[in-house]
PDB file of C-alpha atoms in Angstrom:
ATOM      1  CA  MET A 303     -12.159   5.068   4.109  1.00 88.00           C
ATOM      2  CA  LEU A 304     -11.692   8.174   6.258  1.00 96.00           C
ATOM      3  CA  PRO A 305      -9.325  11.031   5.392  1.00 98.00           C
ATOM      4  CA  ARG A 306      -5.696  10.657   6.432  1.00 97.00           C
ATOM      5  CA  PHE A 307      -5.504  14.209   7.736  1.00 98.00           C
ATOM      6  CA  PRO A 308      -7.710  16.292  10.055  1.00 98.00           C
ATOM      7  CA  LEU A 309     -10.423  18.612   8.747  1.00 99.00           C
ATOM      8  CA  TYR A 310     -11.025  22.021  10.316  1.00 99.00           C
ATOM      9  CA  ILE A 311     -13.705  24.662   9.801  1.00 98.00           C
ATOM     10  CA  PRO A 312     -13.053  28.151  11.218  1.00 98.00           C
ATOM     11  CA  THR A 313     -16.491  29.643  11.782  1.00 98.00           C
ATOM     12  CA  LYS A 314     -18.122  32.651  13.380  1.00 96.00           C
ATOM     13  CA  GLY A 315     -21.749  33.569  14.001  1.00 96.00           C
ATOM     14  CA  ARG A 316     -23.071  30.540  12.130  1.00 97.00           C
ATOM     15  CA  ALA A 317     -23.841  28.013  14.856  1.00 98.00           C
ATOM     16  CA  ALA A 318     -27.358  27.609  13.522  1.00 96.00           C
ATOM     17  CA  SER A 319     -26.426  26.990   9.878  1.00 96.00           C
ATOM     18  CA  ARG A 320     -23.090  25.055  10.006  1.00 97.00           C
ATOM     19  CA  LEU A 321     -23.409  24.198   6.313  1.00 97.00           C
ATOM     20  CA  THR A 322     -19.994  22.622   5.812  1.00 98.00           C
ATOM     21  CA  SER A 323     -20.217  20.742   9.088  1.00 98.00           C
ATOM     22  CA  ARG A 324     -23.565  19.268   8.067  1.00 98.00           C
ATOM     23  CA  ALA A 325     -22.143  18.166   4.712  1.00 98.00           C
ATOM     24  CA  LEU A 326     -19.171  16.470   6.403  1.00 98.00           C
ATOM     25  CA  THR A 327     -21.406  14.754   8.943  1.00 98.00           C
ATOM     26  CA  GLU A 328     -23.538  13.417   6.103  1.00 98.00           C
ATOM     27  CA  GLN A 329     -20.362  11.936   4.601  1.00 98.00           C
ATOM     28  CA  GLY A 330     -19.411  10.361   7.929  1.00 98.00           C
ATOM     29  CA  VAL A 331     -16.301  12.539   8.340  1.00 98.00           C
ATOM     30  CA  PRO A 332     -15.234  13.715  11.836  1.00 98.00           C
ATOM     31  CA  HIS A 333     -14.041  17.322  11.891  1.00 98.00           C
ATOM     32  CA  PHE A 334     -13.287  20.347  14.071  1.00 98.00           C
ATOM     33  CA  LEU A 335     -15.208  23.618  14.377  1.00 98.00           C
ATOM     34  CA  VAL A 336     -12.819  26.384  15.446  1.00 98.00           C
ATOM     35  CA  VAL A 337     -14.681  29.230  17.136  1.00 98.00           C
ATOM     36  CA  GLU A 338     -13.952  32.222  19.333  1.00 97.00           C
ATOM     37  CA  PRO A 339     -14.273  31.463  23.082  1.00 98.00           C
ATOM     38  CA  GLN A 340     -17.514  33.377  23.553  1.00 98.00           C
ATOM     39  CA  GLU A 341     -19.239  31.144  20.972  1.00 98.00           C
ATOM     40  CA  VAL A 342     -18.056  27.747  22.209  1.00 98.00           C
ATOM     41  CA  ASP A 343     -21.234  26.962  24.148  1.00 98.00           C
ATOM     42  CA  ALA A 344     -23.517  27.951  21.286  1.00 98.00           C
ATOM     43  CA  TYR A 345     -21.646  25.779  18.801  1.00 98.00           C
ATOM     44  CA  GLN A 346     -21.457  22.830  21.188  1.00 98.00           C
ATOM     45  CA  ARG A 347     -25.226  22.926  21.679  1.00 98.00           C
ATOM     46  CA  ALA A 348     -25.887  23.269  17.971  1.00 98.00           C
ATOM     47  CA  ALA A 349     -23.457  20.505  16.968  1.00 98.00           C
ATOM     48  CA  ARG A 350     -24.860  17.808  19.261  1.00 97.00           C
ATOM     49  CA  GLY A 351     -25.453  14.618  17.332  1.00 97.00           C
ATOM     50  CA  SER A 352     -23.049  15.632  14.559  1.00 98.00           C
ATOM     51  CA  LEU A 353     -19.458  14.517  13.938  1.00 98.00           C
ATOM     52  CA  ALA A 354     -18.071  17.942  14.885  1.00 98.00           C
ATOM     53  CA  SER A 355     -15.756  18.689  17.810  1.00 98.00           C
ATOM     54  CA  VAL A 356     -15.593  22.319  18.925  1.00 98.00           C
ATOM     55  CA  LEU A 357     -12.167  23.904  19.456  1.00 98.00           C
ATOM     56  CA  PRO A 358     -11.815  27.352  21.084  1.00 98.00           C
ATOM     57  CA  LEU A 359      -9.560  29.720  19.185  1.00 98.00           C
ATOM     58  CA  ASP A 360      -6.472  30.982  20.997  1.00 98.00           C
ATOM     59  CA  LEU A 361      -7.076  34.734  20.631  1.00 97.00           C
ATOM     60  CA  SER A 362      -3.362  35.504  20.800  1.00 97.00           C
ATOM     61  CA  TYR A 363      -3.258  34.492  17.134  1.00 98.00           C
ATOM     62  CA  LYS A 364      -5.234  37.644  16.368  1.00 96.00           C
ATOM     63  CA  ALA A 365      -2.728  39.898  18.110  1.00 94.00           C
ATOM     64  CA  ARG A 366       0.234  38.575  16.115  1.00 95.00           C
ATOM     65  CA  TYR A 367      -1.465  38.089  12.760  1.00 97.00           C
ATOM     66  CA  GLU A 368       0.057  39.847   9.725  1.00 96.00           C
ATOM     67  CA  LEU A 369      -2.873  41.917   8.465  1.00 96.00           C
ATOM     68  CA  CYS A 370      -1.074  43.554   5.513  1.00 93.00           C
ATOM     69  CA  ASP A 371      -2.508  46.961   6.396  1.00 91.00           C
ATOM     70  CA  ASP A 372      -2.088  49.553   9.179  1.00 90.00           C
ATOM     71  CA  LEU A 373      -5.606  49.340  10.691  1.00 87.00           C
ATOM     72  CA  GLY A 374      -4.693  46.903  13.445  1.00 89.00           C
ATOM     73  CA  LEU A 375      -7.585  45.430  15.433  1.00 87.00           C
ATOM     74  CA  SER A 376      -9.896  48.367  14.745  1.00 85.00           C
ATOM     75  CA  LYS A 377     -11.862  46.066  12.430  1.00 87.00           C
ATOM     76  CA  SER A 378     -12.252  42.315  11.938  1.00 89.00           C
ATOM     77  CA  THR A 379      -9.104  40.367  11.153  1.00 92.00           C
ATOM     78  CA  GLY A 380     -11.005  37.881   9.021  1.00 92.00           C
ATOM     79  CA  PRO A 381     -10.423  34.113   9.378  1.00 95.00           C
ATOM     80  CA  GLY A 382      -6.634  34.214   8.920  1.00 97.00           C
ATOM     81  CA  PRO A 383      -5.720  34.034  12.642  1.00 98.00           C
ATOM     82  CA  ALA A 384      -7.975  31.004  13.118  1.00 98.00           C
ATOM     83  CA  ARG A 385      -6.400  29.360  10.093  1.00 98.00           C
ATOM     84  CA  ASN A 386      -2.912  29.861  11.547  1.00 98.00           C
ATOM     85  CA  PHE A 387      -4.120  28.443  14.875  1.00 98.00           C
ATOM     86  CA  ILE A 388      -5.441  25.423  12.955  1.00 98.00           C
ATOM     87  CA  TRP A 389      -2.120  24.981  11.155  1.00 98.00           C
ATOM     88  CA  GLN A 390      -0.256  24.812  14.471  1.00 98.00           C
ATOM     89  CA  HIS A 391      -2.916  22.608  16.079  1.00 98.00           C
ATOM     90  CA  SER A 392      -2.484  20.024  13.331  1.00 98.00           C
ATOM     91  CA  ILE A 393       1.317  20.134  13.685  1.00 98.00           C
ATOM     92  CA  ASP A 394       1.061  19.673  17.447  1.00 98.00           C
ATOM     93  CA  ALA A 395      -1.166  16.649  16.829  1.00 98.00           C
ATOM     94  CA  GLY A 396       1.573  15.090  14.685  1.00 98.00           C
ATOM     95  CA  HIS A 397       0.025  15.505  11.233  1.00 98.00           C
ATOM     96  CA  ALA A 398       1.964  16.189   8.024  1.00 98.00           C
ATOM     97  CA  TRP A 399      -0.979  17.932   6.291  1.00 98.00           C
ATOM     98  CA  HIS A 400      -4.347  19.383   7.247  1.00 98.00           C
ATOM     99  CA  TRP A 401      -7.609  20.455   5.634  1.00 99.00           C
ATOM    100  CA  VAL A 402      -9.111  23.871   6.363  1.00 98.00           C
ATOM    101  CA  MET A 403     -12.339  25.032   4.761  1.00 98.00           C
ATOM    102  CA  ASP A 404     -14.975  27.752   4.780  1.00 97.00           C
ATOM    103  CA  ASP A 405     -18.128  27.240   6.828  1.00 97.00           C
ATOM    104  CA  ASN A 406     -20.602  27.834   3.985  1.00 97.00           C
ATOM    105  CA  ILE A 407     -20.056  24.839   1.684  1.00 98.00           C
ATOM    106  CA  LEU A 408     -23.335  23.116   0.875  1.00 97.00           C
ATOM    107  CA  ARG A 409     -22.130  19.840  -0.644  1.00 97.00           C
ATOM    108  CA  PHE A 410     -19.326  18.124  -2.560  1.00 98.00           C
ATOM    109  CA  TYR A 411     -19.304  16.503  -6.006  1.00 97.00           C
ATOM    110  CA  ARG A 412     -17.391  14.071  -8.173  1.00 96.00           C
ATOM    111  CA  TYR A 413     -17.268  15.371 -11.756  1.00 94.00           C
ATOM    112  CA  HIS A 414     -17.520  12.297 -13.969  1.00 91.00           C
ATOM    113  CA  GLN A 415     -18.391  12.040 -17.680  1.00 89.00           C
ATOM    114  CA  ASN A 416     -19.833  15.561 -17.714  1.00 89.00           C
ATOM    115  CA  ALA A 417     -22.028  14.890 -14.688  1.00 92.00           C
ATOM    116  CA  LYS A 418     -21.744  16.373 -11.206  1.00 94.00           C
ATOM    117  CA  ILE A 419     -22.536  13.613  -8.739  1.00 94.00           C
ATOM    118  CA  GLN A 420     -22.883  14.434  -5.060  1.00 96.00           C
ATOM    119  CA  VAL A 421     -20.404  12.484  -2.955  1.00 96.00           C
ATOM    120  CA  LEU A 422     -21.678  11.010   0.306  1.00 96.00           C
ATOM    121  CA  SER A 423     -18.510   9.059   1.078  1.00 96.00           C
ATOM    122  CA  PRO A 424     -15.326  10.100   2.911  1.00 97.00           C
ATOM    123  CA  ALA A 425     -13.411   8.637  -0.046  1.00 96.00           C
ATOM    124  CA  PHE A 426     -13.801  12.116  -1.581  1.00 97.00           C
ATOM    125  CA  TRP A 427     -11.072  13.394   0.749  1.00 98.00           C
ATOM    126  CA  ARG A 428      -8.869  10.326   0.695  1.00 97.00           C
ATOM    127  CA  ALA A 429      -8.689  10.354  -3.125  1.00 96.00           C
ATOM    128  CA  MET A 430      -7.311  13.915  -3.201  1.00 97.00           C
ATOM    129  CA  GLU A 431      -4.890  13.152  -0.379  1.00 98.00           C
ATOM    130  CA  ASP A 432      -3.558  10.034  -2.102  1.00 96.00           C
ATOM    131  CA  PHE A 433      -3.026  11.952  -5.348  1.00 96.00           C
ATOM    132  CA  VAL A 434      -1.164  14.825  -3.706  1.00 97.00           C
ATOM    133  CA  LEU A 435       1.093  12.480  -1.740  1.00 97.00           C
ATOM    134  CA  ARG A 436       2.497  11.101  -4.992  1.00 96.00           C
ATOM    135  CA  TYR A 437       4.470  14.326  -5.440  1.00 97.00           C
ATOM    136  CA  GLU A 438       7.244  15.934  -3.424  1.00 98.00           C
ATOM    137  CA  ASN A 439       6.715  19.579  -4.373  1.00 98.00           C
ATOM    138  CA  VAL A 440       2.989  20.197  -3.765  1.00 98.00           C
ATOM    139  CA  ALA A 441       2.270  22.846  -1.152  1.00 98.00           C
ATOM    140  CA  MET A 442      -1.517  23.036  -1.334  1.00 98.00           C
ATOM    141  CA  ALA A 443      -4.467  21.469  -3.141  1.00 98.00           C
ATOM    142  CA  GLY A 444      -8.253  21.475  -3.114  1.00 98.00           C
ATOM    143  CA  PRO A 445     -11.481  21.040  -5.113  1.00 98.00           C
ATOM    144  CA  ASN A 446     -12.583  23.637  -7.630  1.00 98.00           C
ATOM    145  CA  TYR A 447     -15.848  25.556  -7.267  1.00 97.00           C
ATOM    146  CA  GLU A 448     -18.774  23.650  -8.762  1.00 96.00           C
ATOM    147  CA  MET A 449     -20.004  26.812 -10.509  1.00 94.00           C
ATOM    148  CA  PHE A 450     -16.721  27.163 -12.419  1.00 93.00           C
ATOM    149  CA  VAL A 451     -16.924  23.705 -14.010  1.00 94.00           C
ATOM    150  CA  ILE A 452     -19.577  23.726 -16.727  1.00 91.00           C
ATOM    151  CA  ALA A 453     -20.931  20.264 -17.482  1.00 83.00           C
ATOM    152  CA  LYS A 454     -20.728  20.631 -21.277  1.00 82.00           C
ATOM    153  CA  ASP A 455     -17.102  21.806 -21.222  1.00 83.00           C
ATOM    154  CA  LYS A 456     -14.067  19.564 -21.404  1.00 85.00           C
ATOM    155  CA  ARG A 457     -11.878  19.876 -18.326  1.00 88.00           C
ATOM    156  CA  PRO A 458      -8.695  18.091 -17.271  1.00 93.00           C
ATOM    157  CA  PRO A 459      -9.027  16.235 -13.956  1.00 95.00           C
ATOM    158  CA  TYR A 460      -6.833  18.862 -12.303  1.00 97.00           C
ATOM    159  CA  THR A 461      -5.025  22.144 -12.960  1.00 97.00           C
ATOM    160  CA  THR A 462      -1.626  22.971 -11.507  1.00 98.00           C
ATOM    161  CA  ASN A 463      -0.179  26.250 -10.271  1.00 98.00           C
ATOM    162  CA  THR A 464      -3.284  28.309  -9.624  1.00 98.00           C
ATOM    163  CA  ARG A 465      -5.144  29.611  -6.582  1.00 96.00           C
ATOM    164  CA  ILE A 466      -6.819  27.268  -4.116  1.00 98.00           C
ATOM    165  CA  TYR A 467      -9.999  28.726  -2.609  1.00 94.00           C
ATOM    166  CA  SER A 468     -12.217  27.901   0.364  1.00 97.00           C
ATOM    167  CA  CYS A 469     -11.254  24.236   0.839  1.00 98.00           C
ATOM    168  CA  ASN A 470      -7.514  23.764   1.247  1.00 98.00           C
ATOM    169  CA  LEU A 471      -5.302  20.731   1.841  1.00 98.00           C
ATOM    170  CA  ILE A 472      -2.035  22.233   3.147  1.00 99.00           C
ATOM    171  CA  ARG A 473       1.381  20.731   3.735  1.00 98.00           C
ATOM    172  CA  ASN A 474       2.377  21.481   7.319  1.00 98.00           C
ATOM    173  CA  ASP A 475       6.163  21.824   7.014  1.00 98.00           C
ATOM    174  CA  LEU A 476       6.013  24.888   4.749  1.00 98.00           C
ATOM    175  CA  PRO A 477       7.647  28.171   5.852  1.00 98.00           C
ATOM    176  CA  PHE A 478       4.500  30.163   5.002  1.00 98.00           C
ATOM    177  CA  ARG A 479       1.463  31.133   7.038  1.00 98.00           C
ATOM    178  CA  TRP A 480      -1.835  32.833   6.314  1.00 98.00           C
ATOM    179  CA  ARG A 481      -1.634  36.629   6.092  1.00 97.00           C
ATOM    180  CA  GLY A 482      -3.882  39.462   4.995  1.00 96.00           C
ATOM    181  CA  ARG A 483      -7.170  40.805   6.304  1.00 93.00           C
ATOM    182  CA  TYR A 484      -8.763  39.951   2.952  1.00 89.00           C
ATOM    183  CA  ASN A 485      -7.988  37.523   0.111  1.00 92.00           C
ATOM    184  CA  GLU A 486      -5.812  35.381   2.349  1.00 96.00           C
ATOM    185  CA  ASP A 487      -6.460  32.318   0.117  1.00 96.00           C
ATOM    186  CA  THR A 488      -4.994  34.056  -2.912  1.00 95.00           C
ATOM    187  CA  ILE A 489      -2.124  35.612  -0.958  1.00 97.00           C
ATOM    188  CA  LEU A 490      -1.083  32.208   0.407  1.00 98.00           C
ATOM    189  CA  SER A 491      -1.389  30.590  -3.028  1.00 98.00           C
ATOM    190  CA  LEU A 492       0.844  33.261  -4.563  1.00 98.00           C
ATOM    191  CA  ASP A 493       3.355  33.114  -1.698  1.00 98.00           C
ATOM    192  CA  GLN A 494       3.751  29.390  -2.362  1.00 98.00           C
ATOM    193  CA  LEU A 495       3.864  29.656  -6.150  1.00 98.00           C
ATOM    194  CA  LYS A 496       6.453  32.448  -6.109  1.00 98.00           C
ATOM    195  CA  ALA A 497       8.666  30.271  -3.919  1.00 98.00           C
ATOM    196  CA  GLY A 498       8.586  27.528  -6.567  1.00 98.00           C
ATOM    197  CA  TRP A 499       6.016  25.180  -5.009  1.00 98.00           C
ATOM    198  CA  CYS A 500       3.111  23.657  -6.949  1.00 98.00           C
ATOM    199  CA  THR A 501      -0.586  23.815  -6.182  1.00 98.00           C
ATOM    200  CA  ILE A 502      -3.256  21.432  -7.496  1.00 98.00           C
ATOM    201  CA  GLN A 503      -6.841  22.474  -8.135  1.00 98.00           C
ATOM    202  CA  PHE A 504      -9.035  19.430  -8.755  1.00 98.00           C
ATOM    203  CA  ASN A 505     -11.757  19.591 -11.399  1.00 96.00           C
ATOM    204  CA  ALA A 506     -12.669  15.942 -10.802  1.00 96.00           C
ATOM    205  CA  PHE A 507     -13.683  16.933  -7.262  1.00 97.00           C
ATOM    206  CA  LEU A 508     -15.861  19.970  -6.644  1.00 98.00           C
ATOM    207  CA  GLN A 509     -17.310  22.061  -3.823  1.00 98.00           C
ATOM    208  CA  ASN A 510     -20.666  23.803  -3.955  1.00 97.00           C
ATOM    209  CA  LYS A 511     -20.116  26.912  -1.884  1.00 94.00           C
ATOM    210  CA  ALA A 512     -22.825  29.396  -1.014  1.00 86.00           C
ATOM    211  CA  ARG A 513     -22.161  32.703  -2.714  1.00 70.00           C
ATOM    212  CA  THR A 514     -20.525  35.532  -0.789  1.00 59.00           C
ATOM    213  CA  GLN A 515     -22.980  37.729   1.157  1.00 55.00           C
ATOM    214  CA  THR A 516     -25.847  35.190   0.978  1.00 55.00           C
ATOM    215  CA  ILE A 517     -25.363  33.575   4.428  1.00 63.00           C
ATOM    216  CA  VAL A 518     -25.737  35.535   7.667  1.00 64.00           C
ATOM    217  CA  GLY A 519     -22.639  35.543   9.890  1.00 67.00           C
ATOM    218  CA  GLY A 520     -19.013  34.953   9.036  1.00 66.00           C
ATOM    219  CA  ASN A 521     -17.340  37.969   7.484  1.00 53.00           C
ATOM    220  CA  THR A 522     -20.441  39.102   5.636  1.00 49.00           C
ATOM    221  CA  ALA A 523     -21.640  41.683   8.164  1.00 49.00           C
ATOM    222  CA  GLU A 524     -18.138  42.852   9.088  1.00 57.00           C
ATOM    223  CA  PHE A 525     -16.659  43.180   5.609  1.00 54.00           C
ATOM    224  CA  TYR A 526     -18.615  42.915   2.423  1.00 53.00           C
ATOM    225  CA  ALA A 527     -22.026  44.184   3.507  1.00 56.00           C
ATOM    226  CA  LYS A 528     -20.420  47.489   4.546  1.00 61.00           C
ATOM    227  CA  GLU A 529     -17.389  47.793   2.283  1.00 61.00           C
ATOM    228  CA  GLY A 530     -18.146  45.894  -0.895  1.00 63.00           C
ATOM    229  CA  THR A 531     -15.306  44.132  -2.695  1.00 67.00           C
ATOM    230  CA  VAL A 532     -12.974  47.067  -3.395  1.00 77.00           C
ATOM    231  CA  PRO A 533     -10.779  46.844  -0.244  1.00 78.00           C
ATOM    232  CA  LYS A 534     -10.128  43.112  -0.672  1.00 78.00           C
ATOM    233  CA  SER A 535      -9.069  43.596  -4.300  1.00 82.00           C
ATOM    234  CA  GLU A 536      -6.902  46.583  -3.433  1.00 86.00           C
ATOM    235  CA  MET A 537      -5.135  44.626  -0.681  1.00 88.00           C
ATOM    236  CA  LEU A 538      -4.212  41.800  -3.023  1.00 91.00           C
ATOM    237  CA  LYS A 539      -2.839  44.289  -5.541  1.00 90.00           C
ATOM    238  CA  ALA A 540      -0.756  45.915  -2.802  1.00 91.00           C
ATOM    239  CA  VAL A 541       0.658  42.592  -1.576  1.00 94.00           C
ATOM    240  CA  HIS A 542       1.268  41.011  -5.006  1.00 94.00           C
ATOM    241  CA  PRO A 543       1.294  43.950  -7.471  1.00 93.00           C
ATOM    242  CA  ASP A 544       3.354  42.166 -10.138  1.00 95.00           C
ATOM    243  CA  VAL A 545       0.614  39.646 -10.952  1.00 93.00           C
ATOM    244  CA  THR A 546      -2.599  41.443  -9.884  1.00 91.00           C
ATOM    245  CA  ARG A 547      -4.822  44.065 -11.490  1.00 87.00           C
ATOM    246  CA  LEU A 548      -8.247  45.445 -10.601  1.00 77.00           C
ATOM    247  CA  VAL A 549     -11.177  44.750 -12.936  1.00 76.00           C
ATOM    248  CA  TRP A 550     -14.923  45.399 -13.061  1.00 65.00           C
ATOM    249  CA  LYS A 551     -17.155  42.426 -13.845  1.00 62.00           C
ATOM    250  CA  PHE A 552     -20.435  40.940 -12.651  1.00 64.00           C
ATOM    251  CA  ASN A 553     -21.398  44.471 -11.546  1.00 65.00           C
ATOM    252  CA  ARG A 554     -18.699  44.801  -8.906  1.00 65.00           C
ATOM    253  CA  HIS A 555     -14.973  45.178  -8.456  1.00 63.00           C
ATOM    254  CA  HIS A 556     -12.780  42.091  -8.615  1.00 70.00           C
ATOM    255  CA  HIS A 557      -9.115  41.280  -8.802  1.00 73.00           C
ATOM    256  CA  HIS A 558      -7.528  39.451 -11.720  1.00 84.00           C
ATOM    257  CA  VAL A 559      -4.372  37.428 -11.133  1.00 92.00           C
ATOM    258  CA  ASP A 560      -2.061  36.246 -13.920  1.00 93.00           C
ATOM    259  CA  TYR A 561      -1.047  32.686 -13.030  1.00 96.00           C
ATOM    260  CA  LYS A 562       0.493  31.940 -16.440  1.00 94.00           C
ATOM    261  CA  ARG A 563       3.990  32.785 -15.232  1.00 95.00           C
ATOM    262  CA  PHE A 564       3.986  29.812 -12.860  1.00 97.00           C
ATOM    263  CA  LYS A 565       5.099  26.814 -14.896  1.00 97.00           C
ATOM    264  CA  GLN A 566       6.853  24.605 -12.337  1.00 98.00           C
ATOM    265  CA  PRO A 567       6.175  20.903 -13.024  1.00 98.00           C
ATOM    266  CA  LEU A 568       5.022  18.329 -10.511  1.00 98.00           C
ATOM    267  CA  ARG A 569       7.873  16.137  -9.265  1.00 97.00           C
ATOM    268  CA  ARG A 570       6.789  12.594  -8.549  1.00 96.00           C
ATOM    269  CA  ARG A 571       8.154  10.998  -5.400  1.00 96.00           C
ATOM    270  CA  PRO A 572      10.585   8.141  -6.146  1.00 94.00           C
ATOM    271  CA  ASP A 573       8.586   5.843  -3.868  1.00 92.00           C
ATOM    272  CA  ALA A 574       5.156   6.810  -5.245  1.00 90.00           C
ATOM    273  CA  VAL A 575       2.880   3.857  -5.966  1.00 82.00           C
ATOM    274  CA  MET A 576       0.948   4.434  -9.185  1.00 76.00           C
ATOM    275  CA  GLN A 577      -2.207   2.574 -10.144  1.00 68.00           C
ATOM    276  CA  SER A 578      -2.260   0.637 -13.391  1.00 56.00           C
ATOM    277  CA  PRO A 579      -4.129   2.551 -16.152  1.00 54.00           C
ATOM    278  CA  THR A 580      -6.650  -0.298 -16.212  1.00 47.00           C
ATOM    279  CA  ALA A 581      -7.034  -0.549 -12.454  1.00 45.00           C
ATOM    280  CA  ASP A 582     -10.426   0.213 -10.952  1.00 45.00           C
ATOM    281  CA  ALA A 583      -8.992   2.909  -8.677  1.00 50.00           C
ATOM    282  CA  MET A 584     -12.324   4.635  -8.062  1.00 53.00           C
ATOM    283  CA  ARG A 585     -15.893   3.573  -8.632  1.00 60.00           C
ATOM    284  CA  LEU A 586     -19.092   5.566  -8.296  1.00 57.00           C
ATOM    285  CA  VAL A 587     -21.614   3.684  -6.187  1.00 61.00           C
ATOM    286  CA  ALA A 588     -25.238   4.717  -5.715  1.00 61.00           C
ATOM    287  CA  ARG A 589     -26.270   5.149  -2.118  1.00 59.00           C
ATOM    288  CA  GLY A 590     -29.334   3.076  -1.465  1.00 52.00           C
TER     289      GLY A 590
END
């Protein structure tokens, strides 16, 4: 069963790798690669035989993007303008939600009975969509990072009211948009949470994302290889100073966000159809 909503991957300088696109093609999921006009041909050649369609980015989204600093276009804007273009593209296509994800995700997992099982079915996406659509006050959802879910630890199937990183299912009729040259995932999450919306981070569904600065292309050369992680952490503290502080861990600077203040409950839709507790709502099937 294919996803209800379209999947988009903003990408730059990674026509040869296309990690997330390869993972989606292996699952049988059609998707869009959103690239700057000068890279359209390269991505179209590289994506032949896959389930990817290449969309050229409207560069006017860069000119009007809210960067949250005073440096203008003197340095890379990051992926935020492409993400706002994607948001509008999905609205224009008549969709109520859309998926947008980083271009360096290796694979996806179902976390089941303390085991991480790679998912090769598009049901991965449909399951999260169906869950989110049960509620009327969810703004954004997505799978947790595989590295943050330790197999021996007990985890609830999902966590509410926290940040959603790298693979985002977003409600289209929200008044928010992506902003910030750095940390735009966290900024958007906090914008939504402060307005009283809920987010859902799934622990039952996971993404295995390549670590920052390990894949050539993207923002690596333009941001982190030259600047490190200090500017991105400082920007988040400037935009959301009431919940953010700077910390040093894992031998580099990071930001720490206090999400404990966000306690809004999920509100179930009156017309939501709930499965019986004994119903076989999802089964794991070996691919032979």
